[in-house]
Amino acid sequence: MEILMKTPTAPVAAVLMDFDGTVSTLRFGWDQVMRAMMLEMIPGGETPDPELVEKVDQYLDQSAGIQTIYQMKWLMAQVLEQGKMPNPPQDPWWYKDQYNQRLMAQVEGRIQRALAGAREEYLMAGTTDFLAALQARGVPCYVASGTDDQDVRREAAALGVTDYFARIAGAPARVEGCAKEAALKMLVEQSGLDGAHIGVIGDGKVEIALGRVIGARTLGLASDEAHRRGVDPVKRARLVAAGAQAIAGDYLELNALLDFLGLEAI
């Protein structure tokens, strides 16, 4: 675990976590599915030129963690601008449906394997011990994700982690909005907590930046999802730029994580 900034020592009273890439690896490779779809649709099935490939890669890097519908709005705008797809749909939800169909073609098999007993293969290393430690200390943990709400709940159940969370919130069906921002607002307004008593953990810059705005303690999980442990240097750079106060690649250094959150070590 890497400490980047000095933070308050008071114990946190609640923790907000992202889900995909922070808890779960069921959707590992989502970006490659989206990338392939963008590079197919924008040039209308033609071979994409290097400039377009770079443009798509840059967009995926900077948009990681936002609600999927906003990425699909960007895709639709690019498709319409290029004008190479025959009769292109002008509904971003159509593009989102196409993306979900492609992504779930690979995710569904993983969900079934998890349900059959291979849960640990799709959890970041040390996740359940960390969540259990928070629960044992009376610290409620919330999930906020840009993935569709029903999918986040289903996947949390498949991984056996539902009972560790006080609330799971994903993107509402056919509604634009940031579940992460809404969850943080709820913690501040409904619980009466100030930022100094909230911990935010995620592998995307969105939740880290939102956490810094309210003065929360921010842990960037620069997860290497392929191995479920260790630090991904690309994610690390992104999270540092977003303002993460500490970096970890997994939850194996449990006592260091608890100490960062101001909680009693084991």
XYZ file of C-alpha atoms in Angstrom:
266
model
C 0.000 0.000 0.000
C 1.285 3.427 -0.970
C 0.414 6.527 1.065
C 0.503 9.650 -1.081
C -0.896 12.305 1.249
C -1.347 12.878 4.934
C -4.962 12.278 5.944
C -7.070 12.693 9.116
C -6.618 10.031 11.780
C -10.236 10.000 12.966
C -11.986 6.711 12.202
C -14.294 6.662 9.209
C -17.947 5.993 9.981
C -18.913 4.805 6.490
C -17.210 3.557 3.328
C -18.358 3.989 -0.266
C -16.950 1.550 -2.835
C -17.107 1.210 -6.568
C -17.923 -2.332 -7.742
C -16.416 -3.332 -11.093
C -12.645 -3.514 -10.794
C -12.843 -2.598 -7.108
C -14.751 -5.585 -5.733
C -15.618 -7.662 -8.790
C -13.697 -8.775 -11.871
C -16.757 -10.296 -13.548
C -16.729 -7.442 -16.072
C -12.981 -7.473 -16.635
C -12.381 -6.627 -20.289
C -15.427 -4.340 -20.620
C -13.216 -1.692 -22.181
C -12.027 -4.034 -24.925
C -15.627 -4.957 -25.746
C -16.559 -1.270 -25.935
C -13.423 -0.449 -27.911
C -14.152 -3.115 -30.525
C -17.726 -1.903 -30.873
C -16.675 1.725 -31.270
C -14.011 0.878 -33.835
C -16.593 -1.109 -35.773
C -19.476 1.356 -35.682
C -17.750 4.731 -36.039
C -16.092 3.916 -39.397
C -19.184 1.967 -40.535
C -17.431 -1.380 -40.681
C -14.397 -0.069 -42.541
C -10.885 -0.520 -41.142
C -10.361 2.307 -38.619
C -7.448 4.645 -39.278
C -4.745 5.177 -36.618
C -6.139 8.595 -35.668
C -9.521 7.090 -34.842
C -7.950 4.269 -32.853
C -6.030 6.817 -30.790
C -9.138 8.950 -30.308
C -11.176 5.983 -29.052
C -8.393 4.792 -26.759
C -8.001 8.250 -25.250
C -11.735 8.543 -24.685
C -12.000 5.145 -23.004
C -9.113 6.011 -20.709
C -10.580 9.333 -19.607
C -14.190 8.112 -19.341
C -13.583 4.967 -17.262
C -16.028 4.850 -14.364
C -18.766 7.084 -15.721
C -22.280 5.804 -16.377
C -22.305 3.760 -19.583
C -25.011 5.822 -21.252
C -22.695 8.833 -21.408
C -20.080 6.738 -23.223
C -22.797 5.638 -25.632
C -23.802 9.259 -26.239
C -20.218 9.942 -27.239
C -20.235 6.907 -29.535
C -23.480 7.986 -31.190
C -22.108 11.486 -31.790
C -19.001 10.019 -33.440
C -21.087 7.671 -35.592
C -23.298 10.534 -36.790
C -20.309 12.799 -37.388
C -18.515 10.212 -39.540
C -21.699 9.364 -41.445
C -20.437 5.974 -42.580
C -22.915 3.685 -40.825
C -26.026 3.070 -42.969
C -29.141 4.497 -41.278
C -27.442 5.049 -37.903
C -29.778 4.950 -34.885
C -30.075 8.288 -33.114
C -30.970 6.857 -29.711
C -28.026 6.372 -27.314
C -29.967 3.656 -25.492
C -29.866 1.570 -28.682
C -26.071 1.691 -28.585
C -26.104 0.818 -24.899
C -28.281 -2.222 -25.589
C -25.863 -3.341 -28.271
C -22.932 -2.944 -25.913
C -24.676 -4.808 -23.089
C -25.477 -7.720 -25.384
C -21.835 -8.021 -26.414
C -20.486 -7.623 -22.894
C -22.917 -10.042 -21.287
C -21.975 -12.702 -23.838
C -18.732 -13.091 -21.875
C -19.902 -12.010 -18.422
C -22.781 -14.490 -18.192
C -20.449 -17.474 -18.265
C -18.417 -15.977 -15.428
C -21.549 -15.390 -13.364
C -22.559 -19.017 -13.789
C -19.088 -20.203 -12.734
C -19.257 -17.959 -9.669
C -22.672 -19.371 -8.773
C -21.228 -22.857 -9.159
C -18.635 -22.126 -6.482
C -15.828 -20.204 -8.171
C -16.587 -16.883 -6.455
C -13.019 -16.177 -5.383
C -11.912 -16.258 -9.023
C -13.892 -13.049 -9.608
C -13.183 -11.070 -6.442
C -10.187 -8.827 -5.902
C -7.794 -10.610 -3.561
C -8.643 -10.041 0.100
C -12.061 -8.508 -0.599
C -14.153 -10.634 1.745
C -11.684 -10.289 4.637
C -11.684 -6.520 4.203
C -15.476 -6.285 4.020
C -15.824 -8.564 7.037
C -13.387 -6.368 8.981
C -15.457 -3.261 8.218
C -18.625 -5.068 9.237
C -17.056 -6.295 12.483
C -16.147 -2.700 13.352
C -19.648 -1.437 12.702
C -18.683 0.568 9.640
C -21.441 0.398 7.004
C -20.226 -0.071 3.456
C -22.081 1.148 0.376
C -21.663 0.249 -3.285
C -22.154 2.823 -6.044
C -21.605 1.827 -9.663
C -22.088 3.144 -13.170
C -23.279 -0.333 -14.200
C -27.049 -0.908 -14.375
C -28.574 -1.301 -10.924
C -30.161 -4.723 -11.501
C -26.890 -6.062 -12.890
C -24.788 -4.823 -9.971
C -27.195 -6.426 -7.504
C -27.243 -9.709 -9.403
C -23.475 -9.852 -9.673
C -22.961 -8.980 -6.001
C -25.299 -11.842 -5.119
C -23.428 -14.224 -7.429
C -20.196 -13.317 -5.660
C -21.756 -13.771 -2.218
C -21.004 -10.244 -0.993
C -24.491 -8.706 -0.815
C -24.785 -9.016 2.959
C -21.611 -6.994 3.504
C -23.220 -3.869 2.039
C -25.726 -1.544 3.668
C -26.862 -0.480 0.216
C -26.062 -1.284 -3.412
C -26.811 1.379 -6.014
C -26.209 1.154 -9.734
C -27.401 3.205 -12.673
C -31.233 3.342 -12.787
C -32.855 1.709 -15.823
C -33.154 4.140 -18.734
C -32.238 7.092 -16.523
C -29.173 9.295 -16.793
C -27.438 10.161 -13.555
C -24.358 9.452 -11.477
C -25.031 6.759 -8.881
C -21.709 7.541 -7.205
C -22.489 11.220 -6.760
C -25.992 10.380 -5.507
C -24.633 7.875 -2.987
C -22.112 10.336 -1.602
C -24.789 13.016 -1.361
C -26.986 10.554 0.546
C -24.181 9.751 2.992
C -23.530 13.404 3.673
C -27.127 14.608 3.838
C -29.001 11.663 5.352
C -26.362 10.336 7.731
C -25.047 13.719 8.811
C -21.469 12.613 8.173
C -18.836 15.040 6.998
C -16.210 14.058 4.472
C -13.544 13.423 7.089
C -15.572 10.455 8.332
C -16.231 8.888 4.925
C -13.874 6.595 3.040
C -14.108 6.279 -0.748
C -12.513 3.316 -2.516
C -12.458 2.770 -6.251
C -10.439 1.988 -9.350
C -11.890 4.880 -11.352
C -11.158 8.566 -11.279
C -14.857 9.504 -10.983
C -15.367 8.267 -7.423
C -11.932 9.483 -6.327
C -12.579 12.993 -7.642
C -16.043 13.059 -6.047
C -14.570 11.908 -2.755
C -11.962 14.654 -2.783
C -14.661 17.282 -3.376
C -16.374 16.407 -0.081
C -13.118 15.910 1.819
C -13.393 12.120 2.097
C -10.453 9.782 2.526
C -9.761 8.397 -0.941
C -8.100 5.057 -1.659
C -7.379 4.400 -5.313
C -7.522 0.690 -6.025
C -5.181 0.407 -8.999
C -6.274 -3.177 -9.506
C -4.647 -5.583 -11.930
C -7.920 -7.327 -12.755
C -6.315 -10.070 -14.841
C -4.464 -11.377 -11.764
C -6.856 -10.004 -9.083
C -3.909 -8.618 -7.132
C -1.061 -6.169 -7.556
C -0.946 -2.668 -9.022
C -1.785 -1.768 -12.610
C 0.543 1.176 -13.453
C -1.919 2.699 -15.952
C -4.694 2.747 -13.360
C -2.278 4.042 -10.739
C -1.362 7.060 -12.881
C -5.044 7.781 -13.541
C -5.945 7.549 -9.841
C -3.020 9.675 -8.691
C -4.060 12.369 -11.168
C -7.618 12.195 -9.795
C -6.358 12.922 -6.285
C -6.162 9.535 -4.584
C -4.547 9.890 -1.168
C -3.391 6.289 -1.093
C -2.944 3.494 -3.637
C -3.382 -0.254 -3.276
C -3.775 -3.029 -5.803
C -5.883 -5.354 -3.648
C -7.007 -5.846 -0.031
C -4.266 -8.165 1.149
C -2.552 -5.568 3.359
C -5.556 -5.528 5.662
C -4.011 -3.794 8.660
C -2.542 -1.025 6.495
C -5.958 -0.469 4.924
C -7.680 -0.338 8.292
C -5.056 2.074 9.596
C -5.607 4.377 6.608
C -9.290 4.441 7.471
C -8.517 5.151 11.134
C -9.839 1.758 12.235
C -8.478 -0.734 14.748
C -6.110 -3.241 13.175
C -6.449 -6.974 13.673
